[in-house]
Short mmCIF file of C-alpha atoms in Angstrom, two decimals:
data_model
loop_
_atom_site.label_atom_id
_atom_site.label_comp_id
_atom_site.label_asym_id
_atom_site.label_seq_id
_atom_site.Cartn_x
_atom_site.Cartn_y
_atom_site.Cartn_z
CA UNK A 677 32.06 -126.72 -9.33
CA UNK A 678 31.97 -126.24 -5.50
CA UNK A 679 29.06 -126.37 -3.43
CA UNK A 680 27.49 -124.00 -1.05
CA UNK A 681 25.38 -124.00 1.86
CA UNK A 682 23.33 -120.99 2.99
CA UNK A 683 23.41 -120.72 6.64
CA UNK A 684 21.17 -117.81 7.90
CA UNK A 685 19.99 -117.35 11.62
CA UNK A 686 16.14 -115.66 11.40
CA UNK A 687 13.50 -114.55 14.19
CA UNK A 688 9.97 -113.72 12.70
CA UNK A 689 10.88 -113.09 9.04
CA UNK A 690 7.57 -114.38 7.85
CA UNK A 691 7.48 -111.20 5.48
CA UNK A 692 10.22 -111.21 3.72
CA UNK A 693 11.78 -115.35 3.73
CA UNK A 694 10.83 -116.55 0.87
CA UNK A 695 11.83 -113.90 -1.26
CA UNK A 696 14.95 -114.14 0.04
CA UNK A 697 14.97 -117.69 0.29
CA UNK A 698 13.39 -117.67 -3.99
CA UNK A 699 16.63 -115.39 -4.62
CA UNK A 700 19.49 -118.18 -4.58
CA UNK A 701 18.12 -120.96 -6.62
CA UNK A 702 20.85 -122.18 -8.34
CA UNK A 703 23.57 -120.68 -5.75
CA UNK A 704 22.76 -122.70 -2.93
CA UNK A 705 22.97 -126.49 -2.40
CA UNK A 706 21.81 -126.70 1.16
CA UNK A 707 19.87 -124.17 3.47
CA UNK A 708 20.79 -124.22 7.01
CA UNK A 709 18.17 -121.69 9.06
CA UNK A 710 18.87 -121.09 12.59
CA UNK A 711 15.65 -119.99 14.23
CA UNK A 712 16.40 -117.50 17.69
CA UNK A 713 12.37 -117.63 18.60
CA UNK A 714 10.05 -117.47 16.22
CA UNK A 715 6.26 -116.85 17.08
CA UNK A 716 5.07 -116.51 13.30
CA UNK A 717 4.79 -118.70 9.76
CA UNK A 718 8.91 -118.65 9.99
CA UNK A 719 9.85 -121.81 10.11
CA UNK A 720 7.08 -123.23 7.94
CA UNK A 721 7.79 -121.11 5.21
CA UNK A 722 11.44 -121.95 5.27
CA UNK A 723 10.11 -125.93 4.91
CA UNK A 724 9.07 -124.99 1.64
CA UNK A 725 12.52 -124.43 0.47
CA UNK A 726 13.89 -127.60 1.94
CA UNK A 727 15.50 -126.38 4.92
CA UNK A 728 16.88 -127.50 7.55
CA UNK A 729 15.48 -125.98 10.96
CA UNK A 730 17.32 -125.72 13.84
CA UNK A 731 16.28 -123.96 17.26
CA UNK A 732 18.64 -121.45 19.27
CA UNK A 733 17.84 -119.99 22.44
CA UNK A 734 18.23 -116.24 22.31
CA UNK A 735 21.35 -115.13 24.79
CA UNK A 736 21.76 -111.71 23.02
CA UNK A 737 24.64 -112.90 21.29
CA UNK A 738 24.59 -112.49 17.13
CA UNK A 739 28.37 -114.03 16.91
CA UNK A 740 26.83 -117.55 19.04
CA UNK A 741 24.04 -117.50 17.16
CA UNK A 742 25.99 -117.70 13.59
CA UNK A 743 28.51 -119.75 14.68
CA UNK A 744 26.11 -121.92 15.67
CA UNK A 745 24.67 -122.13 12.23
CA UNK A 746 28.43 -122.34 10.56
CA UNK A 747 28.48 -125.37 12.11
CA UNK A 748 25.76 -127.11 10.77
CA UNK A 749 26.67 -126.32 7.23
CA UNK A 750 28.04 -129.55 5.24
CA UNK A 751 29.08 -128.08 1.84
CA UNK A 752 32.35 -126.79 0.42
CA UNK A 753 31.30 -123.10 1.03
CA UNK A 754 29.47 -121.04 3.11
CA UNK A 755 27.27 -118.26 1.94
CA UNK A 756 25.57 -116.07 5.12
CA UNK A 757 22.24 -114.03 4.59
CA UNK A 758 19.64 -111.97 6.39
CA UNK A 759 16.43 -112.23 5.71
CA UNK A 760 16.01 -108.62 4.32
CA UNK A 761 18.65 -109.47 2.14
CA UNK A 762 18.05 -109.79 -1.76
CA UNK A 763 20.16 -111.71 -4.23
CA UNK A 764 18.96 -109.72 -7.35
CA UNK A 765 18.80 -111.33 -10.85
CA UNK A 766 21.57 -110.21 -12.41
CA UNK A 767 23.78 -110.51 -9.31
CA UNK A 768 22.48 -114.27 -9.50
CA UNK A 769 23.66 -114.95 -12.69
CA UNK A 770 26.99 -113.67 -11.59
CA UNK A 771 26.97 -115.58 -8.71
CA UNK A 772 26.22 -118.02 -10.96
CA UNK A 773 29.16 -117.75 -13.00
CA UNK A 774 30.94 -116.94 -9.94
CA UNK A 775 30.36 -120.79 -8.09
CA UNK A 776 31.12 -122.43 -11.44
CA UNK A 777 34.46 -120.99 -11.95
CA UNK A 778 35.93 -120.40 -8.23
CA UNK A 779 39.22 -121.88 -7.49
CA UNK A 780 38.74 -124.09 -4.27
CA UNK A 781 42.11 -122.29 -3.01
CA UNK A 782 39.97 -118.95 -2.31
CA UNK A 783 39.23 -118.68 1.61
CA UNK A 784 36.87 -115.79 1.16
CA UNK A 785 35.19 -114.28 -1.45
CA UNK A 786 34.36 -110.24 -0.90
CA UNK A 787 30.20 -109.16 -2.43
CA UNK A 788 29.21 -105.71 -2.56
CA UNK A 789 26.34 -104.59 -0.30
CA UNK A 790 24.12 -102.53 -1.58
CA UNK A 791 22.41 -100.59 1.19
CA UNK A 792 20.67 -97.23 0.05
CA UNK A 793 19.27 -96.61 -3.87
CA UNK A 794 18.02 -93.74 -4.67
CA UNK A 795 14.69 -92.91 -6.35
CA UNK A 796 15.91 -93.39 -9.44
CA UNK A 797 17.40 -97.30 -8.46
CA UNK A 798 20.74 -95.99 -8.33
CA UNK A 799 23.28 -97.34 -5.77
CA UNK A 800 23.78 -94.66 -3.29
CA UNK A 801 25.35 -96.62 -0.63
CA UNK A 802 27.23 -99.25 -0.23
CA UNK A 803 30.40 -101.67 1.35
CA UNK A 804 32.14 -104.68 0.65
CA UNK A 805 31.47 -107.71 3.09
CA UNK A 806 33.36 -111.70 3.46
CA UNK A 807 30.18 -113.57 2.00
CA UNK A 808 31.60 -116.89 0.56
CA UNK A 809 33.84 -118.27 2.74
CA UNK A 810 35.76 -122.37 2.92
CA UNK A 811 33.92 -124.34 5.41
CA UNK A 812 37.28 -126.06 6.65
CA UNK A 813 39.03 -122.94 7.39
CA UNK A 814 36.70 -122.49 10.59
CA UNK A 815 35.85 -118.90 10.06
CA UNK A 816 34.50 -117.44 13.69
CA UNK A 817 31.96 -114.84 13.83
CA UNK A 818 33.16 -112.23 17.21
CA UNK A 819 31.14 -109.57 18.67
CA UNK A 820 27.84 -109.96 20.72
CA UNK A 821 26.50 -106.97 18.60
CA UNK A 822 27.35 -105.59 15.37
CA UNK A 823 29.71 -109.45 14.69
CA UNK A 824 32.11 -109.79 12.06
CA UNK A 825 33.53 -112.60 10.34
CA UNK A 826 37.21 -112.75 11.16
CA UNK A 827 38.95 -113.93 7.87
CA UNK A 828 42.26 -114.48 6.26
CA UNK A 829 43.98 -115.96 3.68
CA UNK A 830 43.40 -115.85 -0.08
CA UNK A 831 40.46 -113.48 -0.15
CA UNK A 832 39.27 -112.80 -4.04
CA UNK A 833 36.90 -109.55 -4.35
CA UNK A 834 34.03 -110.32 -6.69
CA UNK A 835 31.20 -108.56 -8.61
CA UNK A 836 28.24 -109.96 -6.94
CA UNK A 837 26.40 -107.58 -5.19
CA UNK A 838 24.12 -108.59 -2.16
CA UNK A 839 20.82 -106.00 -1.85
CA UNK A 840 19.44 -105.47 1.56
CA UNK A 841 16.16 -104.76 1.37
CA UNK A 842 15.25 -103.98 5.24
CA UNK A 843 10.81 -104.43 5.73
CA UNK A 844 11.75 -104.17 9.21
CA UNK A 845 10.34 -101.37 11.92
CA UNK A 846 13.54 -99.92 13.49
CA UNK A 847 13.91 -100.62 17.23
CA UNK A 848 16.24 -99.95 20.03
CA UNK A 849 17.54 -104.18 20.11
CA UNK A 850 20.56 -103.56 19.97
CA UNK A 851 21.41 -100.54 21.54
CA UNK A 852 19.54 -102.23 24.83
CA UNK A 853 22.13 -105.03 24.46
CA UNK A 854 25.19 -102.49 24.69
CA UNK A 855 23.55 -100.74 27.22
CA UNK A 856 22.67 -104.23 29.74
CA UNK A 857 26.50 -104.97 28.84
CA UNK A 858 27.51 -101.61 29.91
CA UNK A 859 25.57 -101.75 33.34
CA UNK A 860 27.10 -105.12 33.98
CA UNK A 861 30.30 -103.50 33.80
CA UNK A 862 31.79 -105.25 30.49
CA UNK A 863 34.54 -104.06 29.62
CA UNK A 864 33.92 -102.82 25.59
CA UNK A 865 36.14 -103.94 22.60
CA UNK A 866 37.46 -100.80 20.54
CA UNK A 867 34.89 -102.05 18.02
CA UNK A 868 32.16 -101.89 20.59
CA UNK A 869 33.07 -98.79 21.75
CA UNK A 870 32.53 -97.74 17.76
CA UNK A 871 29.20 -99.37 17.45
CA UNK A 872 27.83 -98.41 20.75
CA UNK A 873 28.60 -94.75 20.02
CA UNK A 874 26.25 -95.72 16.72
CA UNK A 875 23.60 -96.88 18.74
CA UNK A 876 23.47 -94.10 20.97
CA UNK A 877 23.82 -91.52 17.94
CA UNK A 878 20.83 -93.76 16.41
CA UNK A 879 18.93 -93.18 19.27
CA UNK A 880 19.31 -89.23 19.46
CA UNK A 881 21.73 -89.96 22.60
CA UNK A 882 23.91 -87.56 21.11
CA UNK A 883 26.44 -85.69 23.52
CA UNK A 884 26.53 -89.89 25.07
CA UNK A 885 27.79 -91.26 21.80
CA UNK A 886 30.48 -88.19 21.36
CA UNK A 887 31.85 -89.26 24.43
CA UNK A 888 32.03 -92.95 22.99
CA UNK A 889 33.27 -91.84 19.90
CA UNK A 890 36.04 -90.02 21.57
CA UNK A 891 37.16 -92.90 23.77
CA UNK A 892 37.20 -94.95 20.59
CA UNK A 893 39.36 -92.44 18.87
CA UNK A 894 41.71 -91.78 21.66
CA UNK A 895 42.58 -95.41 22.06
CA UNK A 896 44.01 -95.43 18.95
CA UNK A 897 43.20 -99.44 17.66
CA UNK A 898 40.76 -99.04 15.45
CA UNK A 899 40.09 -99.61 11.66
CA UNK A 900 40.67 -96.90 9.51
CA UNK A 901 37.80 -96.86 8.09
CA UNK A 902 35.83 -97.02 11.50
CA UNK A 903 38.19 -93.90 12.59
CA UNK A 904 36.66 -92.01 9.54
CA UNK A 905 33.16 -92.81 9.99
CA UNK A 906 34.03 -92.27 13.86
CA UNK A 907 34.95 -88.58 13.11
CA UNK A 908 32.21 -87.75 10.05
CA UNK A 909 29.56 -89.39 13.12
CA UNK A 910 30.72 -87.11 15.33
CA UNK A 911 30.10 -84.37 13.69
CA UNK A 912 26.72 -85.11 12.39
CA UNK A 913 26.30 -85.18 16.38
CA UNK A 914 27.42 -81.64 16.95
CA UNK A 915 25.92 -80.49 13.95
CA UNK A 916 22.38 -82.00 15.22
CA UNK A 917 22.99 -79.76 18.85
CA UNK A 918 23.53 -76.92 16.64
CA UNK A 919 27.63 -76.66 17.36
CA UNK A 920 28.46 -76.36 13.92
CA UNK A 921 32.10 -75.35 14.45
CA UNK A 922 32.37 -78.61 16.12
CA UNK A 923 30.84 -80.02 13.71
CA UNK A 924 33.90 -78.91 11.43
CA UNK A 925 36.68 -79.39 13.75
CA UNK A 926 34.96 -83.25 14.14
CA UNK A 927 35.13 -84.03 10.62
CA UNK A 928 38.45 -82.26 9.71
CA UNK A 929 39.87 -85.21 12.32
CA UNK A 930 39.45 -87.71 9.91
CA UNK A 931 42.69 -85.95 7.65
CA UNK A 932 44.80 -87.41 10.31
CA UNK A 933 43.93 -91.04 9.04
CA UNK A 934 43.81 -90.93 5.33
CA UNK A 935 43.65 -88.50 2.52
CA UNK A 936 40.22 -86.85 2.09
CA UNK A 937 36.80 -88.57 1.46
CA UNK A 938 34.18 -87.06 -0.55
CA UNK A 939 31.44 -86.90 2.04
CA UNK A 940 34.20 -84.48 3.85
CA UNK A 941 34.79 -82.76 0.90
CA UNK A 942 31.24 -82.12 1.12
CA UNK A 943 30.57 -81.17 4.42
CA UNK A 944 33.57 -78.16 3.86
CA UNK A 945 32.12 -77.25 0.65
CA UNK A 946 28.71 -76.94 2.69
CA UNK A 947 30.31 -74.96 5.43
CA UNK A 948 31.77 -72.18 2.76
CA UNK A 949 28.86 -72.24 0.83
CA UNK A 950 26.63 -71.56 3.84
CA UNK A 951 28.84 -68.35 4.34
CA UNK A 952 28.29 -67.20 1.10
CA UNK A 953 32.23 -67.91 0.07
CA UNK A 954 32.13 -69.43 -3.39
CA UNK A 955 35.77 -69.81 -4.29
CA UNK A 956 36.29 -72.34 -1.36
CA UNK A 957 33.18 -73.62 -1.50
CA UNK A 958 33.70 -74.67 -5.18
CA UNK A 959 37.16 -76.04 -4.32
CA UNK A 960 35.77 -78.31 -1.88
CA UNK A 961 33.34 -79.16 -3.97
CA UNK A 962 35.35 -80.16 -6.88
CA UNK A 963 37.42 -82.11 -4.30
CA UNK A 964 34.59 -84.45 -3.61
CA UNK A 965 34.15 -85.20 -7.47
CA UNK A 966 37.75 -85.85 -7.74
CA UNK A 967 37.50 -88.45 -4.68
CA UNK A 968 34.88 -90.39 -6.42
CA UNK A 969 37.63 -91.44 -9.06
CA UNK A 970 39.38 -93.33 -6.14
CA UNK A 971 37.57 -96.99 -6.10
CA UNK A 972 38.35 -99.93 -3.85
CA UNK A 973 38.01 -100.87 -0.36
CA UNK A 974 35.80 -102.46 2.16
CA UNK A 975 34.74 -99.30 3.72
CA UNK A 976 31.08 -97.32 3.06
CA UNK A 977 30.67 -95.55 0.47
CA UNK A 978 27.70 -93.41 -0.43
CA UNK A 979 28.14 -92.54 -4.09
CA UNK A 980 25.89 -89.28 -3.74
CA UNK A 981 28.99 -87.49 -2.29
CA UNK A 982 31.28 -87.91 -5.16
CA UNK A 983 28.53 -87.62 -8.20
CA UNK A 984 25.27 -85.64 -8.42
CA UNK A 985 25.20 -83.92 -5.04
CA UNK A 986 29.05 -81.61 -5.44
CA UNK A 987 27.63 -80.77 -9.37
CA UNK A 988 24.38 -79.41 -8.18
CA UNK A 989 25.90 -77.53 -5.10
CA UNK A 990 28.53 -76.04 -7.75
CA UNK A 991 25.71 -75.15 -9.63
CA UNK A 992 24.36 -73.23 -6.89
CA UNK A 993 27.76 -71.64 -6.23
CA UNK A 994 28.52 -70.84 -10.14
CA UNK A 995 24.25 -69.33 -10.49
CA UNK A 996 25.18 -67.34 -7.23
CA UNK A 997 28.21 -65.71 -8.73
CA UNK A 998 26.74 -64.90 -12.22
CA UNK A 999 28.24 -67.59 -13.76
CA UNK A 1000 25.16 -69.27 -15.73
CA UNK A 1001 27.10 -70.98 -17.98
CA UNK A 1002 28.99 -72.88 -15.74
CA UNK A 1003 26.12 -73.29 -13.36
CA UNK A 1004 24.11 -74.82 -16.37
CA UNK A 1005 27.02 -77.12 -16.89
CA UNK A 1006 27.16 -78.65 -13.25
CA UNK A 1007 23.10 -79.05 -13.48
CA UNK A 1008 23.62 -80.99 -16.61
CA UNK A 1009 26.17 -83.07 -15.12
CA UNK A 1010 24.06 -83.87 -11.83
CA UNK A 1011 21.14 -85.37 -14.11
CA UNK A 1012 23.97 -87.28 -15.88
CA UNK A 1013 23.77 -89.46 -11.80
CA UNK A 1014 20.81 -88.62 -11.51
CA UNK A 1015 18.18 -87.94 -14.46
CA UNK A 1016 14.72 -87.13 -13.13
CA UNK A 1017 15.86 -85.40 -9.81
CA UNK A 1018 13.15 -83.27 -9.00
CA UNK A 1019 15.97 -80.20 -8.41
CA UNK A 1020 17.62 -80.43 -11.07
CA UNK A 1021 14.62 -80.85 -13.57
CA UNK A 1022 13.53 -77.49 -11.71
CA UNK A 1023 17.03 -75.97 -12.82
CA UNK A 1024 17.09 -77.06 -16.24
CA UNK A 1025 14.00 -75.04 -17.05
CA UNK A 1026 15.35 -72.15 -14.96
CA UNK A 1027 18.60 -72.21 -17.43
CA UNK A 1028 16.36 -72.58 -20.43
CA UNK A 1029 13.98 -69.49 -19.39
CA UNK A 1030 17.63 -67.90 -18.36
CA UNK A 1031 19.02 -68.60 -21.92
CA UNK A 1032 15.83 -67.97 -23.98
CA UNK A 1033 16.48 -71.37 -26.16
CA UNK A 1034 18.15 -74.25 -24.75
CA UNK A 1035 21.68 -75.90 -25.43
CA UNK A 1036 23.57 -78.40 -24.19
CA UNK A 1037 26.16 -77.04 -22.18
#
């Protein structure tokens, strides 16, 4: 069996460490915490677990600040954590399972992250991330801000899913770091350029970040999947300053990198539907359902687009055409996702006062 050691870097995670911390016994032979300033119970409460505590001085660098703690690990593996993340007990178990049967040739082993649930604990969005990775192949985190964890190799995708479980107060961190970069006159990474635009978008900056997002897209070297997300971004900028028909022409952009994603899908079927034209709008719609049968990848997904959300809008488009039946049919199939959705519950008794006696579609 190999043998892993936890390496996490933490300021002022008093609230939510030992959770964390609690959630891989049994997965983790050694805890390495790399502390970037801590003023609270931080570092005492990781004691408890039998850490070891290292101190970091801050240079608003994530990527220095994991690397750092890469190389104090001593085990086989490497698995990396926040402290808002959550290994969950059945994702234990498989990770579990997972450390007892893992050939030592793997470099990398791919978890999902679970980002978003819904109210009824449903996944609603999520990615794939490098977790586990060999000690010995050196892995390097890169990137100030937003870092990755450049890997290759023999890379196995697993079923373990990592929850994040964010307690914290959103702030403005890092989009001050791009922004002291930027007046320094660094010269941005097509991967900066991506996040930055975030940032700024996160920050209600938006006609700044579609300027960001456009130099990102014109130079032409990014990931796919950040081209997509680059475009969809975009448009939920022009569609917040009311430009709606850039909004359109922003997402239609992303066609020229990959066949159509269901939260595009969406966003059409939206448009049509918002000008009362129901045969396009239910096309789209029915697009986005289709998409969700396409599984795989590292990129975000957000399960909502593909699921529940295109059945109840095509209920809405087959009840505003007369067609109750149909309508009823969609509803029924949204609560399938999603059972207890206050909407839908509302449209199930309007079918069943609509019917006179109710029937499963």
């Amino acid at each position: 069996m190999i043998t892993i050691s936890l390496c996490m870097i933490v300021k002022n995670e008093e609230d939510g460490l030992a959770e964390c911390l609690s959630s891989v016994a049994g997965i983790a032979d050694e805890i390495v915490i790399v502390d970037t300033g801590s003023t609270d119970r931080t570092k005492e409460i990781a004691a408890q677990f039998g850490s070891r505590i290292y101190d970091f001085e801050w240079i608003d660098d994530f990527a220095a600040a994991r690397n750092y703690s890469f190389s104090l690990a001593t085990k086989k593996y490497i698995l990396w954590l926040d402290a808002d993340d959550r290994i969950q007990e059945k994702d234990r178990q498989l990770f579990i399972k997972l450390k007892k049967r893992l050939s030592p040739d793997v470099d990398s082993v791919t978890m999902h992250y679970y980002l978003v649930f819904d109210s009824a604990g449903n996944v609603a969005s999520s990615l794939r991330r490098n977790r586990l990775v060999r000690r010995d192949r050196g892995f390097q985190w890169i990137g100030p801000v937003h870092e990755y964890l450049a890997v290759w190799g023999n890379i196995q995708d697993s079923d373990v899913g990592i929850t994040h479980g964010k307690n914290k107060v959103y702030t403005d961190r890092n989009l001050q770091i791009y922004l002291k970069r930027e007046r320094a006159g660094e010269q941005f990474s097509p991967r900066d350029q991506f996040y930055f635009a975030n940032e700024l978008r996160d920050n209600a900056q938006y006609r700044k970040a579609v300027l960001y997002y456009e130099v990102f897209l014109k130079g032409n070297q990014g990931w796919v999947e950040d081209n997509i997300q680059a475009c969809m971004k975009m448009g939920d900028c022009y569609e917040r300053l009311g430009e709606r028909e850039k909004q359109i022409e922003s997402v239609a952009r992303t066609l020229t990198y990959d066949k159509p994603r269901a939260e595009f899908c969406c966003i059409m079927g939206g448009y049509f539907l918002g000008k009362a034209q129901y045969d396009p709008a239910i096309f789209w719609f029915k697009a986005a359902v289709d998409c969700g049968r396409d599984k795989g990848g590292m990129g975000l997904v957000n399960s909502a687009h593909s699921t529940w959300l295109p059945h109840l809008q095509l209920c809405l488009c087959y009840d505003r055409m007369g067609q109750f039946e149909l309508a009823n049919e969609h509803n029924e199939l949204a609560l399938g996702h999603y059972p207890k959705h206050p909407s839908m519950m509302y449209n199930r008794e309007y079918f069943q006062k609509k019917f006179g006696t109710w029937s499963e579609p």
